[in-house]
Amino acid sequence: MTANIKLYPSGQTVACDSGQTVLEALERSGYALPNNCRAGACGECKVRVRSGEFDQGFVLDMALSQDERAQGYGLMCMAKPLSPELEIEWGTADAKPKLFPPRESQYAVLVDRIARTPRITEFVLRPLGEPMRFWPGQYVLLGDQSRGVPVRSYSLANAPRPDGELRLQVTRVDAGEADTPAGRTSRWLHDEVQLGQQLRFSGPHGTFIGDPAVDTPVLCLAAGSGLAPILSLAEAALRRGYARPVTLMFSAREAADLYDQGLMHYWQARYPNFRYLPTLTRAQQEGVAQGRIPQILGQHFPDLSQHSVFIAGTTGFVDDCVAAARALGAPAGQIHTEGFFAQA
Ligand code: FES
């Protein structure tokens, strides 16, 4: 039996085939309902069911209490409709996902730091307490005002995970090069913060997120540590089985500045719809394109009228890429940007 899943309050309807879970049906139609375990154990996919019958399947009480069941809540990763229509409360009136309210004063321990390039280091944080819920592409605010370290924004470089791990990729801005607040915070992270140290942060913030209702080819353009939010968006989309082509163009000055190459090649091997196109602006390397993305974009994408475009990097990079994408026909409403100020 095919059932309809109706979203409240938007009224949008999604078909759910026999044997499919509500989560699978939503994802197949492009709606990214938050989820982690997909096995009824974490509670991330919990929504209230306004009407209709469903088979909840086997889920853990800690993920869905008896009280919550009595109030009509269900876990959509395991729920299968039993009636012709199931109306669930999820999304906003225009069917976009709800943003999670940011939380102040969250704490995490720095468990690892990985040099990605001579200037960009990845900081791996494990949260103390409740993991932060966020949408791929969002950022956190981090600093230490008690030591005069300004609070700055850093994009999350991974999709949400059950253990709440957060990865930040931070460009080191040398003193004197740009004595900005962002520079001071980046040097504090690179030079002073030790493994095992507790850090306070707030988040999630930002609206650089995909519209889950969109079903178009996706083009991601990134430069430097602008790759971070793009990684988060792409990882989440690929992991949930996004079937349309996803291309990631990454601009770096020299070969040493191209990072996460292994991950890019893994994604290419694992997901036939994913393509990675690196380009160098100040060096040449066999098999790698050369030139700034705004200049070479048209060679690879002569017509962007059907694409959704996500751009992240310095504000200059973002502005130039937006102009190039617009000139190639990308609709303004389908261009999403995240510009970093005062990054190297
Ligand atoms: Fe974990 Fe549904 S995704 S309970």
Short mmCIF file of C-alpha atoms and ligand atoms in Angstrom, two decimals:
data_model
loop_
_atom_site.label_atom_id
_atom_site.label_comp_id
_atom_site.label_asym_id
_atom_site.label_seq_id
_atom_site.Cartn_x
_atom_site.Cartn_y
_atom_site.Cartn_z
CA MET A 1 0.00 0.00 0.00
CA THR A 2 1.28 3.45 -0.86
CA ALA A 3 0.47 6.00 1.82
CA ASN A 4 0.71 9.76 1.84
CA ILE A 5 2.83 11.57 4.39
CA LYS A 6 1.43 15.04 4.91
CA LEU A 7 3.62 17.71 6.49
CA TYR A 8 2.07 20.15 8.94
CA PRO A 9 1.92 23.16 8.63
CA SER A 10 3.06 23.33 4.99
CA GLY A 11 0.47 20.84 3.72
CA GLN A 12 3.11 19.30 1.40
CA THR A 13 2.52 15.64 0.65
CA VAL A 14 5.05 12.87 0.08
CA ALA A 15 4.32 9.33 -1.14
CA CYS A 16 5.53 6.48 1.07
CA ASP A 17 5.75 3.08 -0.63
CA SER A 18 4.93 -0.17 1.05
CA GLY A 19 7.80 -1.25 3.30
CA GLN A 20 9.37 2.23 3.39
CA THR A 21 9.86 4.15 6.58
CA VAL A 22 8.59 7.71 6.83
CA LEU A 23 12.19 8.93 7.00
CA GLU A 24 13.09 7.12 3.75
CA ALA A 25 10.02 8.53 2.01
CA LEU A 26 10.84 12.09 3.14
CA GLU A 27 14.46 11.77 2.08
CA ARG A 28 13.55 10.34 -1.29
CA SER A 29 11.46 13.45 -1.85
CA GLY A 30 14.28 15.75 -0.75
CA TYR A 31 13.21 16.52 2.80
CA ALA A 32 16.10 16.23 5.22
CA LEU A 33 14.48 15.22 8.48
CA PRO A 34 17.29 15.18 11.09
CA ASN A 35 18.50 11.70 11.93
CA ASN A 36 21.53 9.97 13.36
CA CYS A 37 21.23 6.28 14.09
CA ARG A 38 18.37 5.34 11.72
CA ALA A 39 17.63 2.53 14.15
CA GLY A 40 15.30 3.92 16.83
CA ALA A 41 18.04 4.56 19.34
CA CYS A 42 18.88 8.28 19.35
CA GLY A 43 15.56 10.12 19.16
CA GLU A 44 16.83 12.59 16.56
CA CYS A 45 14.00 11.86 14.09
CA LYS A 46 11.20 12.32 16.64
CA VAL A 47 8.12 14.19 15.42
CA ARG A 48 4.50 14.43 16.55
CA VAL A 49 2.02 12.52 14.44
CA ARG A 50 -1.20 14.53 14.20
CA SER A 51 -3.33 11.86 12.54
CA GLY A 52 -3.14 8.40 11.00
CA GLU A 53 -1.85 5.02 12.15
CA PHE A 54 1.68 3.73 11.96
CA ASP A 55 3.76 0.76 12.97
CA GLN A 56 6.53 2.13 15.18
CA GLY A 57 8.67 -1.01 14.99
CA PHE A 58 11.19 -1.77 17.73
CA VAL A 59 12.67 1.38 19.26
CA LEU A 60 14.39 2.05 22.57
CA ASP A 61 12.48 3.63 25.45
CA MET A 62 15.28 6.11 26.00
CA ALA A 63 14.71 7.39 22.45
CA LEU A 64 10.90 7.47 22.71
CA SER A 65 9.35 7.31 26.18
CA GLN A 66 5.93 5.85 26.92
CA ASP A 67 4.74 9.37 27.76
CA GLU A 68 5.87 10.64 24.36
CA ARG A 69 4.11 7.74 22.64
CA ALA A 70 0.94 8.63 24.52
CA GLN A 71 1.27 12.23 23.29
CA GLY A 72 1.48 11.03 19.70
CA TYR A 73 5.21 11.27 19.10
CA GLY A 74 7.01 8.74 16.91
CA LEU A 75 10.46 7.98 15.54
CA MET A 76 10.28 8.35 11.79
CA CYS A 77 13.39 6.29 11.03
CA MET A 78 11.45 3.17 12.06
CA ALA A 79 7.82 4.24 11.51
CA LYS A 80 5.83 2.69 8.66
CA PRO A 81 2.35 3.97 7.80
CA LEU A 82 -0.61 1.65 8.36
CA SER A 83 -3.31 4.12 7.21
CA PRO A 84 -3.64 5.81 3.78
CA GLU A 85 -2.44 9.14 5.24
CA LEU A 86 -0.16 10.12 8.08
CA GLU A 87 0.05 13.77 9.05
CA ILE A 88 3.23 14.74 10.89
CA GLU A 89 4.34 18.01 12.43
CA TRP A 90 7.58 18.97 10.76
CA GLY A 91 9.09 21.91 8.90
CA THR A 92 7.84 25.46 8.52
CA ALA A 93 4.86 26.77 6.55
CA ASP A 94 6.97 26.86 3.37
CA ALA A 95 8.22 23.30 4.12
CA LYS A 96 11.77 24.40 4.97
CA PRO A 97 13.43 22.76 7.97
CA LYS A 98 13.23 24.41 11.36
CA LEU A 99 16.47 25.81 12.72
CA PHE A 100 17.50 24.43 16.08
CA PRO A 101 17.60 27.09 18.81
CA PRO A 102 21.23 28.00 19.59
CA ARG A 103 22.53 27.18 23.08
CA GLU A 104 24.95 29.37 24.98
CA SER A 105 27.78 27.99 27.11
CA GLN A 106 28.25 24.50 25.73
CA TYR A 107 31.48 22.73 26.59
CA ALA A 108 33.64 20.34 24.60
CA VAL A 109 37.08 18.77 24.95
CA LEU A 110 39.66 19.15 22.21
CA VAL A 111 40.45 15.51 21.41
CA ASP A 112 42.54 15.89 18.27
CA ARG A 113 44.17 18.41 15.97
CA ILE A 114 45.16 17.55 12.43
CA ALA A 115 47.31 19.77 10.21
CA ARG A 116 45.45 19.85 6.91
CA THR A 117 47.71 22.36 5.11
CA PRO A 118 50.65 24.50 6.26
CA ARG A 119 48.05 27.02 7.53
CA ILE A 120 44.79 25.15 8.09
CA THR A 121 44.38 22.87 11.11
CA GLU A 122 41.36 20.74 11.87
CA PHE A 123 40.25 20.79 15.51
CA VAL A 124 38.18 17.83 16.70
CA LEU A 125 35.86 18.52 19.64
CA ARG A 126 33.84 16.06 21.70
CA PRO A 127 30.93 17.66 23.55
CA LEU A 128 30.38 17.37 27.29
CA GLY A 129 26.67 16.99 27.89
CA GLU A 130 23.93 16.86 25.32
CA PRO A 131 25.29 16.83 21.73
CA MET A 132 24.43 19.98 19.79
CA ARG A 133 21.78 19.54 17.11
CA PHE A 134 22.57 21.45 13.96
CA TRP A 135 21.98 21.61 10.25
CA PRO A 136 24.91 20.85 7.95
CA GLY A 137 26.47 24.16 6.89
CA GLN A 138 25.95 25.94 10.23
CA TYR A 139 28.67 27.35 12.51
CA VAL A 140 29.58 27.78 16.17
CA LEU A 141 30.98 30.76 18.07
CA LEU A 142 34.23 30.08 19.90
CA GLY A 143 36.71 32.14 21.92
CA ASP A 144 37.79 32.85 25.50
CA GLN A 145 36.81 36.30 26.63
CA SER A 146 38.27 35.77 30.10
CA ARG A 147 41.70 35.75 28.38
CA GLY A 148 40.87 38.48 25.92
CA VAL A 149 40.38 36.06 23.02
CA PRO A 150 37.50 37.39 20.91
CA VAL A 151 34.62 35.09 20.07
CA ARG A 152 34.67 34.22 16.36
CA SER A 153 32.54 32.08 14.10
CA TYR A 154 33.81 28.74 12.77
CA SER A 155 31.88 26.55 10.38
CA LEU A 156 31.30 22.93 11.27
CA ALA A 157 33.13 20.67 8.82
CA ASN A 158 31.14 17.50 9.45
CA ALA A 159 27.52 16.36 9.28
CA PRO A 160 25.80 15.65 12.63
CA ARG A 161 26.90 12.41 14.31
CA PRO A 162 25.44 10.34 17.13
CA ASP A 163 28.36 11.14 19.43
CA GLY A 164 28.04 14.87 18.74
CA GLU A 165 31.63 15.23 17.51
CA LEU A 166 32.38 18.61 15.94
CA ARG A 167 35.18 19.38 13.50
CA LEU A 168 36.40 22.91 12.81
CA GLN A 169 38.95 23.88 10.15
CA VAL A 170 40.76 27.04 11.10
CA THR A 171 43.17 29.07 8.98
CA ARG A 172 46.09 30.48 10.96
CA VAL A 173 46.38 34.23 10.44
CA ASP A 174 49.88 35.40 11.40
CA ALA A 175 50.36 38.43 13.65
CA GLY A 176 51.05 41.53 11.62
CA GLU A 177 49.56 39.97 8.52
CA ALA A 178 46.09 40.91 9.64
CA ASP A 179 45.80 41.93 13.28
CA THR A 180 42.10 41.35 13.38
CA PRO A 181 40.01 39.70 16.11
CA ALA A 182 39.74 36.64 13.84
CA GLY A 183 43.54 36.59 13.62
CA ARG A 184 43.93 36.63 17.42
CA THR A 185 41.41 33.82 17.89
CA SER A 186 43.03 31.71 15.18
CA ARG A 187 46.47 32.08 16.81
CA TRP A 188 45.00 31.19 20.22
CA LEU A 189 43.54 27.99 18.74
CA HIS A 190 46.71 27.09 16.84
CA ASP A 191 49.32 28.06 19.43
CA GLU A 192 47.80 27.98 22.92
CA VAL A 193 44.90 25.56 23.13
CA GLN A 194 46.15 22.13 24.21
CA LEU A 195 44.77 18.66 23.53
CA GLY A 196 42.43 17.74 26.37
CA GLN A 197 41.54 21.36 27.10
CA GLN A 198 37.90 22.27 27.63
CA LEU A 199 36.48 24.90 25.31
CA ARG A 200 33.26 26.85 25.63
CA PHE A 201 31.21 27.52 22.54
CA SER A 202 27.70 28.47 21.47
CA GLY A 203 25.60 27.42 18.54
CA PRO A 204 24.41 26.39 16.15
CA HIS A 205 24.18 29.58 14.12
CA GLY A 206 23.75 30.46 10.47
CA THR A 207 21.40 29.71 7.63
CA PHE A 208 23.86 28.35 5.05
CA ILE A 209 21.86 25.17 4.77
CA GLY A 210 20.35 23.29 1.88
CA ASP A 211 16.65 23.59 1.18
CA PRO A 212 15.61 19.95 1.59
CA ALA A 213 12.67 20.40 -0.77
CA VAL A 214 15.03 21.23 -3.65
CA ASP A 215 15.79 18.45 -6.11
CA THR A 216 18.36 19.80 -8.57
CA PRO A 217 21.98 19.10 -9.46
CA VAL A 218 24.20 20.68 -6.82
CA LEU A 219 27.39 22.64 -7.42
CA CYS A 220 29.61 23.49 -4.42
CA LEU A 221 32.38 26.09 -4.79
CA ALA A 222 34.94 26.47 -1.99
CA ALA A 223 38.28 28.13 -1.36
CA GLY A 224 40.60 27.67 1.63
CA SER A 225 38.83 26.80 4.87
CA GLY A 226 35.56 27.66 3.08
CA LEU A 227 35.70 23.95 2.34
CA ALA A 228 34.47 23.26 5.92
CA PRO A 229 30.74 24.05 5.57
CA ILE A 230 30.75 22.52 2.08
CA LEU A 231 32.10 19.26 3.53
CA SER A 232 29.31 19.26 6.11
CA LEU A 233 26.61 19.86 3.49
CA ALA A 234 28.03 17.34 1.01
CA GLU A 235 28.58 14.63 3.64
CA ALA A 236 24.99 14.93 4.85
CA ALA A 237 23.53 14.93 1.33
CA LEU A 238 25.57 11.95 0.15
CA ARG A 239 24.96 10.00 3.33
CA ARG A 240 21.21 10.38 3.02
CA GLY A 241 21.32 9.12 -0.57
CA TYR A 242 20.87 12.36 -2.52
CA ALA A 243 20.68 11.01 -6.06
CA ARG A 244 21.23 14.12 -8.21
CA PRO A 245 24.76 15.05 -9.36
CA VAL A 246 26.85 16.78 -6.69
CA THR A 247 30.05 18.52 -7.88
CA LEU A 248 32.60 20.10 -5.55
CA MET A 249 35.07 22.60 -7.03
CA PHE A 250 37.84 23.48 -4.61
CA SER A 251 40.26 26.32 -5.22
CA ALA A 252 43.71 26.41 -3.62
CA ARG A 253 46.88 28.35 -4.30
CA GLU A 254 49.29 25.44 -4.44
CA ALA A 255 49.20 21.67 -4.24
CA ALA A 256 50.02 21.77 -0.50
CA ASP A 257 46.83 23.79 0.07
CA LEU A 258 44.58 21.12 -1.42
CA TYR A 259 43.35 19.14 1.54
CA ASP A 260 40.96 16.31 2.35
CA GLN A 261 42.02 14.75 -0.96
CA GLY A 262 41.63 11.24 0.44
CA LEU A 263 38.05 11.96 1.53
CA MET A 264 37.24 13.48 -1.87
CA HIS A 265 38.48 10.39 -3.66
CA TYR A 266 36.64 8.13 -1.24
CA TRP A 267 33.39 9.98 -1.94
CA GLN A 268 34.02 9.73 -5.69
CA ALA A 269 34.53 5.98 -5.42
CA ARG A 270 31.61 5.46 -3.05
CA TYR A 271 29.01 7.79 -4.63
CA PRO A 272 28.78 7.67 -8.45
CA ASN A 273 26.91 11.02 -8.47
CA PHE A 274 29.78 12.86 -6.72
CA ARG A 275 32.52 14.62 -8.65
CA TYR A 276 35.54 16.48 -7.27
CA LEU A 277 37.22 19.21 -9.31
CA PRO A 278 40.24 20.84 -7.64
CA THR A 279 41.91 23.88 -9.18
CA LEU A 280 45.20 25.66 -8.41
CA THR A 281 45.59 29.41 -8.76
CA ARG A 282 49.36 29.82 -8.31
CA ALA A 283 50.86 26.52 -9.43
CA GLN A 284 50.43 23.76 -11.93
CA GLN A 285 49.92 20.09 -11.34
CA GLU A 286 49.12 17.37 -13.78
CA GLY A 287 45.50 16.33 -13.66
CA VAL A 288 44.45 19.42 -11.69
CA ALA A 289 42.71 22.39 -13.34
CA GLN A 290 44.39 25.77 -13.23
CA GLY A 291 42.86 29.16 -12.59
CA ARG A 292 40.39 30.89 -10.28
CA ILE A 293 36.96 29.31 -10.16
CA PRO A 294 35.11 32.40 -11.45
CA GLN A 295 37.32 32.32 -14.56
CA ILE A 296 37.07 28.59 -15.33
CA LEU A 297 33.52 27.88 -14.15
CA GLY A 298 31.98 28.27 -17.62
CA GLN A 299 34.34 25.66 -19.10
CA HIS A 300 32.86 23.06 -16.78
CA PHE A 301 29.30 24.38 -16.41
CA PRO A 302 28.17 26.37 -19.45
CA ASP A 303 24.57 26.42 -18.17
CA LEU A 304 23.75 26.65 -14.45
CA SER A 305 20.06 27.47 -14.86
CA GLN A 306 18.99 24.17 -13.29
CA HIS A 307 21.60 24.02 -10.52
CA SER A 308 21.59 24.87 -6.83
CA VAL A 309 24.92 26.54 -6.05
CA PHE A 310 26.63 26.67 -2.64
CA ILE A 311 29.64 28.99 -2.29
CA ALA A 312 31.95 29.42 0.73
CA GLY A 313 35.25 31.23 1.18
CA THR A 314 36.49 34.79 1.59
CA THR A 315 33.97 37.48 0.77
CA GLY A 316 35.91 38.42 -2.40
CA PHE A 317 35.87 34.80 -3.59
CA VAL A 318 32.16 34.51 -2.83
CA ASP A 319 31.25 37.74 -4.64
CA ASP A 320 33.21 36.75 -7.75
CA CYS A 321 31.71 33.26 -7.80
CA VAL A 322 28.17 34.63 -7.39
CA ALA A 323 28.71 36.96 -10.35
CA ALA A 324 30.11 34.11 -12.46
CA ALA A 325 27.27 31.75 -11.51
CA ARG A 326 24.65 34.41 -12.26
CA ALA A 327 26.26 35.04 -15.67
CA LEU A 328 25.92 31.31 -16.40
CA GLY A 329 22.21 31.40 -15.64
CA ALA A 330 22.04 30.29 -11.98
CA PRO A 331 18.81 31.70 -10.47
CA ALA A 332 19.50 34.11 -7.59
CA GLY A 333 17.18 32.13 -5.31
CA GLN A 334 19.24 28.99 -5.83
CA ILE A 335 22.60 30.52 -4.90
CA HIS A 336 23.55 30.09 -1.22
CA THR A 337 26.65 31.79 0.17
CA GLU A 338 28.86 31.86 3.26
CA GLY A 339 31.51 34.58 3.18
CA PHE A 340 34.31 34.65 5.73
CA PHE A 341 35.69 38.02 6.75
CA ALA A 342 39.30 38.44 7.77
CA GLN A 343 40.40 34.92 6.95
CA ALA A 344 43.69 34.51 5.24
FE1 FES B 1 17.87 7.75 15.67
FE2 FES B 1 15.54 7.78 14.45
S1 FES B 1 17.42 8.44 13.70
S2 FES B 1 15.97 7.30 16.49
#
